[in-house]
PDB file of C-alpha atoms in Angstrom:
ATOM      1  CA  MET G1356       0.081  -0.049  -0.026  1.00 95.00           C
ATOM      2  CA  LYS G1357       1.378   3.426  -0.937  1.00 97.00           C
ATOM      3  CA  LYS G1358       2.103   6.045   1.877  1.00 98.00           C
ATOM      4  CA  ALA G1359       0.867   9.609   1.962  1.00 98.00           C
ATOM      5  CA  LEU G1360       2.308  12.429   4.190  1.00 98.00           C
ATOM      6  CA  LEU G1361      -0.475  14.589   5.526  1.00 98.00           C
ATOM      7  CA  ILE G1362       0.721  17.971   6.598  1.00 97.00           C
ATOM      8  CA  TYR G1363      -1.447  20.467   8.490  1.00 94.00           C
ATOM      9  CA  SER G1364      -1.063  23.809  10.415  1.00 82.00           C
ATOM     10  CA  LEU G1365      -3.068  24.981  13.394  1.00 72.00           C
ATOM     11  CA  LEU G1366      -2.461  28.413  12.340  1.00 69.00           C
ATOM     12  CA  SER G1367      -4.402  28.377   9.324  1.00 68.00           C
ATOM     13  CA  GLY G1368      -8.071  29.237   8.607  1.00 67.00           C
ATOM     14  CA  ARG G1369     -10.949  29.224  11.078  1.00 62.00           C
ATOM     15  CA  SER G1370     -11.778  25.818  11.203  1.00 62.00           C
ATOM     16  CA  HIS G1371     -10.037  22.958  13.288  1.00 76.00           C
ATOM     17  CA  PRO G1372      -8.314  20.495  10.900  1.00 88.00           C
ATOM     18  CA  GLN G1373      -9.093  17.299  12.687  1.00 91.00           C
ATOM     19  CA  LYS G1374     -12.573  16.777  11.078  1.00 91.00           C
ATOM     20  CA  LYS G1375     -10.863  16.868   7.756  1.00 92.00           C
ATOM     21  CA  ILE G1376      -8.196  14.765   8.951  1.00 95.00           C
ATOM     22  CA  ASN G1377     -10.610  12.027   9.972  1.00 96.00           C
ATOM     23  CA  LYS G1378     -12.348  12.239   6.727  1.00 95.00           C
ATOM     24  CA  ILE G1379      -9.309  11.793   4.691  1.00 96.00           C
ATOM     25  CA  ASN G1380      -8.318   8.746   6.825  1.00 97.00           C
ATOM     26  CA  LYS G1381     -11.747   7.328   6.607  1.00 97.00           C
ATOM     27  CA  ALA G1382     -12.154   8.043   2.667  1.00 96.00           C
ATOM     28  CA  LEU G1383      -8.472   6.888   1.926  1.00 97.00           C
ATOM     29  CA  GLU G1384      -7.985   4.077   4.677  1.00 96.00           C
ATOM     30  CA  ASN G1385      -8.129   1.229   1.999  1.00 97.00           C
ATOM     31  CA  GLU G1386      -5.905   2.974  -0.559  1.00 96.00           C
ATOM     32  CA  TYR G1387      -3.104   4.662   1.344  1.00 97.00           C
ATOM     33  CA  ILE G1388      -1.229   4.579   4.610  1.00 98.00           C
ATOM     34  CA  ILE G1389      -1.365   7.913   5.773  1.00 98.00           C
ATOM     35  CA  ASN G1390       1.015   9.559   8.348  1.00 98.00           C
ATOM     36  CA  SER G1391      -0.350  12.957   9.851  1.00 97.00           C
ATOM     37  CA  PHE G1392       2.014  15.770  11.054  1.00 96.00           C
ATOM     38  CA  MET G1393       1.185  19.071  12.679  1.00 93.00           C
ATOM     39  CA  CYS G1394       3.659  21.689  11.346  1.00 91.00           C
ATOM     40  CA  SER G1395       4.518  24.552  13.348  1.00 86.00           C
ATOM     41  CA  ASP G1396       7.169  26.463  11.349  1.00 91.00           C
ATOM     42  CA  ASP G1397       8.906  26.844   7.925  1.00 92.00           C
ATOM     43  CA  ILE G1398      11.825  24.803   9.417  1.00 94.00           C
ATOM     44  CA  GLN G1399       9.792  21.731  10.194  1.00 95.00           C
ATOM     45  CA  LEU G1400       7.937  21.952   6.939  1.00 95.00           C
ATOM     46  CA  PHE G1401      10.969  22.227   5.086  1.00 96.00           C
ATOM     47  CA  SER G1402      12.227  19.076   6.664  1.00 97.00           C
ATOM     48  CA  LEU G1403       9.132  16.984   6.275  1.00 97.00           C
ATOM     49  CA  VAL G1404       8.953  18.136   2.474  1.00 97.00           C
ATOM     50  CA  SER G1405      12.433  17.332   1.738  1.00 97.00           C
ATOM     51  CA  ASN G1406      12.650  14.076   3.348  1.00 98.00           C
ATOM     52  CA  ALA G1407       9.056  12.775   2.156  1.00 98.00           C
ATOM     53  CA  LYS G1408      10.464  10.755  -0.890  1.00 98.00           C
ATOM     54  CA  LYS G1409      13.266   9.338   1.139  1.00 97.00           C
ATOM     55  CA  ASP G1410      11.002   8.194   3.658  1.00 98.00           C
ATOM     56  CA  GLY G1411       8.987   6.187   1.206  1.00 98.00           C
ATOM     57  CA  TYR G1412       5.904   8.712   0.725  1.00 98.00           C
ATOM     58  CA  ALA G1413       3.920   8.673  -2.771  1.00 97.00           C
ATOM     59  CA  PHE G1414       2.737  12.233  -2.301  1.00 97.00           C
ATOM     60  CA  ILE G1415       1.965  14.952   0.133  1.00 98.00           C
ATOM     61  CA  ILE G1416      -1.530  15.633   1.362  1.00 97.00           C
ATOM     62  CA  PHE G1417      -1.634  19.497   2.506  1.00 96.00           C
ATOM     63  CA  LEU G1418      -4.343  21.002   4.659  1.00 94.00           C
ATOM     64  CA  GLY G1419      -4.040  24.660   4.618  1.00 90.00           C
ATOM     65  CA  GLY G1420      -4.942  27.941   3.137  1.00 88.00           C
ATOM     66  CA  ASP G1421      -3.430  30.531   0.871  1.00 88.00           C
ATOM     67  CA  GLY G1422      -0.880  31.575   3.546  1.00 87.00           C
ATOM     68  CA  SER G1423       0.025  28.135   4.440  1.00 90.00           C
ATOM     69  CA  PHE G1424       0.268  27.094   0.914  1.00 92.00           C
ATOM     70  CA  HIS G1425       2.738  29.897   0.242  1.00 91.00           C
ATOM     71  CA  HIS G1426       4.902  28.322   2.974  1.00 93.00           C
ATOM     72  CA  LEU G1427       4.756  24.758   1.192  1.00 95.00           C
ATOM     73  CA  ILE G1428       5.534  26.088  -2.149  1.00 95.00           C
ATOM     74  CA  ASN G1429       8.658  27.789  -0.630  1.00 95.00           C
ATOM     75  CA  ALA G1430       9.668  24.784   1.196  1.00 96.00           C
ATOM     76  CA  LEU G1431       9.185  22.654  -1.972  1.00 96.00           C
ATOM     77  CA  MET G1432      11.219  24.944  -4.296  1.00 95.00           C
ATOM     78  CA  LYS G1433      14.031  24.926  -1.988  1.00 94.00           C
ATOM     79  CA  ILE G1434      14.522  21.337  -2.641  1.00 96.00           C
ATOM     80  CA  ASN G1435      15.586  19.466  -5.602  1.00 95.00           C
ATOM     81  CA  LYS G1436      13.264  18.875  -8.234  1.00 94.00           C
ATOM     82  CA  GLU G1437      13.970  15.270  -8.293  1.00 96.00           C
ATOM     83  CA  VAL G1438      12.864  14.727  -4.561  1.00 96.00           C
ATOM     84  CA  ARG G1439       9.614  16.760  -4.871  1.00 96.00           C
ATOM     85  CA  LEU G1440       6.463  14.969  -4.729  1.00 97.00           C
ATOM     86  CA  PRO G1441       2.952  15.846  -6.084  1.00 96.00           C
ATOM     87  CA  VAL G1442       0.758  17.781  -3.423  1.00 96.00           C
ATOM     88  CA  LEU G1443      -3.036  17.079  -2.915  1.00 96.00           C
ATOM     89  CA  LEU G1444      -4.309  20.454  -1.648  1.00 94.00           C
ATOM     90  CA  VAL G1445      -7.094  20.319   0.860  1.00 94.00           C
ATOM     91  CA  ASN G1446      -8.442  23.832   1.619  1.00 89.00           C
ATOM     92  CA  ASN G1447      -8.519  24.598   5.283  1.00 89.00           C
ATOM     93  CA  GLY G1448      -7.874  28.326   5.235  1.00 83.00           C
ATOM     94  CA  THR G1449     -10.119  31.414   5.399  1.00 82.00           C
ATOM     95  CA  LEU G1450     -10.393  32.468   1.725  1.00 82.00           C
ATOM     96  CA  ASN G1451      -8.741  29.476  -0.075  1.00 87.00           C
ATOM     97  CA  ASP G1452      -8.413  31.549  -3.249  1.00 86.00           C
ATOM     98  CA  PHE G1453      -5.616  29.315  -4.715  1.00 87.00           C
ATOM     99  CA  ALA G1454      -7.642  26.028  -4.118  1.00 87.00           C
ATOM    100  CA  HIS G1455     -10.917  27.399  -5.788  1.00 86.00           C
ATOM    101  CA  GLY G1456      -8.912  28.548  -8.599  1.00 86.00           C
ATOM    102  CA  ILE G1457      -7.844  25.114  -9.485  1.00 86.00           C
ATOM    103  CA  GLY G1458     -11.120  23.565  -8.642  1.00 86.00           C
ATOM    104  CA  ILE G1459     -10.709  22.470  -5.135  1.00 87.00           C
ATOM    105  CA  ARG G1460     -13.952  23.699  -3.394  1.00 89.00           C
ATOM    106  CA  ASN G1461     -14.154  21.148  -0.503  1.00 92.00           C
ATOM    107  CA  ILE G1462     -12.721  18.044   0.725  1.00 91.00           C
ATOM    108  CA  ASN G1463     -14.713  15.843  -1.797  1.00 94.00           C
ATOM    109  CA  SER G1464     -13.264  17.527  -4.580  1.00 93.00           C
ATOM    110  CA  SER G1465      -9.820  16.973  -3.378  1.00 94.00           C
ATOM    111  CA  ILE G1466     -10.297  13.152  -2.839  1.00 94.00           C
ATOM    112  CA  LYS G1467     -11.870  13.106  -6.528  1.00 94.00           C
ATOM    113  CA  ALA G1468      -8.888  14.669  -7.830  1.00 93.00           C
ATOM    114  CA  LEU G1469      -6.689  12.111  -6.312  1.00 94.00           C
ATOM    115  CA  ARG G1470      -8.656   9.363  -7.336  1.00 94.00           C
ATOM    116  CA  GLN G1471      -8.744  10.521 -11.023  1.00 94.00           C
ATOM    117  CA  ASN G1472      -5.232  11.162 -10.983  1.00 92.00           C
ATOM    118  CA  LYS G1473      -5.582  14.859 -11.710  1.00 89.00           C
ATOM    119  CA  ILE G1474      -2.066  16.364 -11.565  1.00 87.00           C
ATOM    120  CA  LYS G1475      -1.663  20.048 -12.653  1.00 86.00           C
ATOM    121  CA  GLU G1476       2.048  21.411 -13.053  1.00 88.00           C
ATOM    122  CA  LEU G1477       2.255  24.758 -11.588  1.00 85.00           C
ATOM    123  CA  ASP G1478       4.123  28.021 -12.700  1.00 89.00           C
ATOM    124  CA  VAL G1479       6.092  29.656  -9.759  1.00 91.00           C
ATOM    125  CA  ILE G1480       7.338  33.258  -9.482  1.00 88.00           C
ATOM    126  CA  SER G1481      10.540  33.688  -8.044  1.00 91.00           C
ATOM    127  CA  VAL G1482      11.071  36.851  -6.316  1.00 89.00           C
ATOM    128  CA  ASN G1483      14.427  37.943  -6.043  1.00 87.00           C
ATOM    129  CA  ASP G1484      15.799  34.396  -5.833  1.00 86.00           C
ATOM    130  CA  LYS G1485      14.424  34.347  -2.230  1.00 87.00           C
ATOM    131  CA  THR G1486      10.969  33.808  -2.109  1.00 90.00           C
ATOM    132  CA  TYR G1487       8.417  32.115  -4.328  1.00 91.00           C
ATOM    133  CA  CYS G1488       4.734  32.485  -4.982  1.00 86.00           C
ATOM    134  CA  ALA G1489       2.303  30.282  -6.932  1.00 82.00           C
ATOM    135  CA  PHE G1490      -0.710  32.767  -7.738  1.00 78.00           C
ATOM    136  CA  CYS G1491      -0.357  36.219  -6.627  1.00 77.00           C
ATOM    137  CA  PHE G1492       2.489  38.801  -5.751  1.00 74.00           C
ATOM    138  CA  ALA G1493       2.120  42.190  -4.430  1.00 74.00           C
ATOM    139  CA  ALA G1494       4.254  45.061  -4.117  1.00 74.00           C
ATOM    140  CA  GLY G1495       3.473  48.620  -2.862  1.00 78.00           C
ATOM    141  CA  LYS G1496       1.822  50.839  -0.405  1.00 77.00           C
ATOM    142  CA  TYR G1497      -1.138  48.594   0.410  1.00 73.00           C
ATOM    143  CA  VAL G1498      -0.016  45.071   0.318  1.00 68.00           C
ATOM    144  CA  ASP G1499      -1.338  44.474   3.558  1.00 66.00           C
ATOM    145  CA  ILE G1500      -4.885  44.662   2.721  1.00 62.00           C
ATOM    146  CA  PRO G1501      -5.820  41.559   0.810  1.00 58.00           C
ATOM    147  CA  TYR G1502      -9.062  42.671  -0.671  1.00 51.00           C
TER     148      TYR G1502
END
């Protein structure tokens, strides 16, 4: 049975992730061995994603919103392309703009995408070779105002 690495943050969104984690585990229990890790900072996130392939995982399940996903993108871009794993995004944020933009409306659409093997490669923006973003970049006086 294939292994999946589930990463979540308690800092993202307004909801508690445990209900979604339980639903994912229940939906995929006959298909994957899922190991869950609560991630509290970028160093831990980098360690998890950089060692995931070596640790035998087939892909990463990521529960988070736009901000948490930004941190995941940065961790992934800092490791060699050869050891990056596919990511199944499960929206768990406040707005989830990125997830909605790629058709992930809820946990069921995430699981459906996995079962249909829908893999999308993303363009990623590099900003001064220091940070990366996947769907928006802001500069100027009012960048603290998201909408």
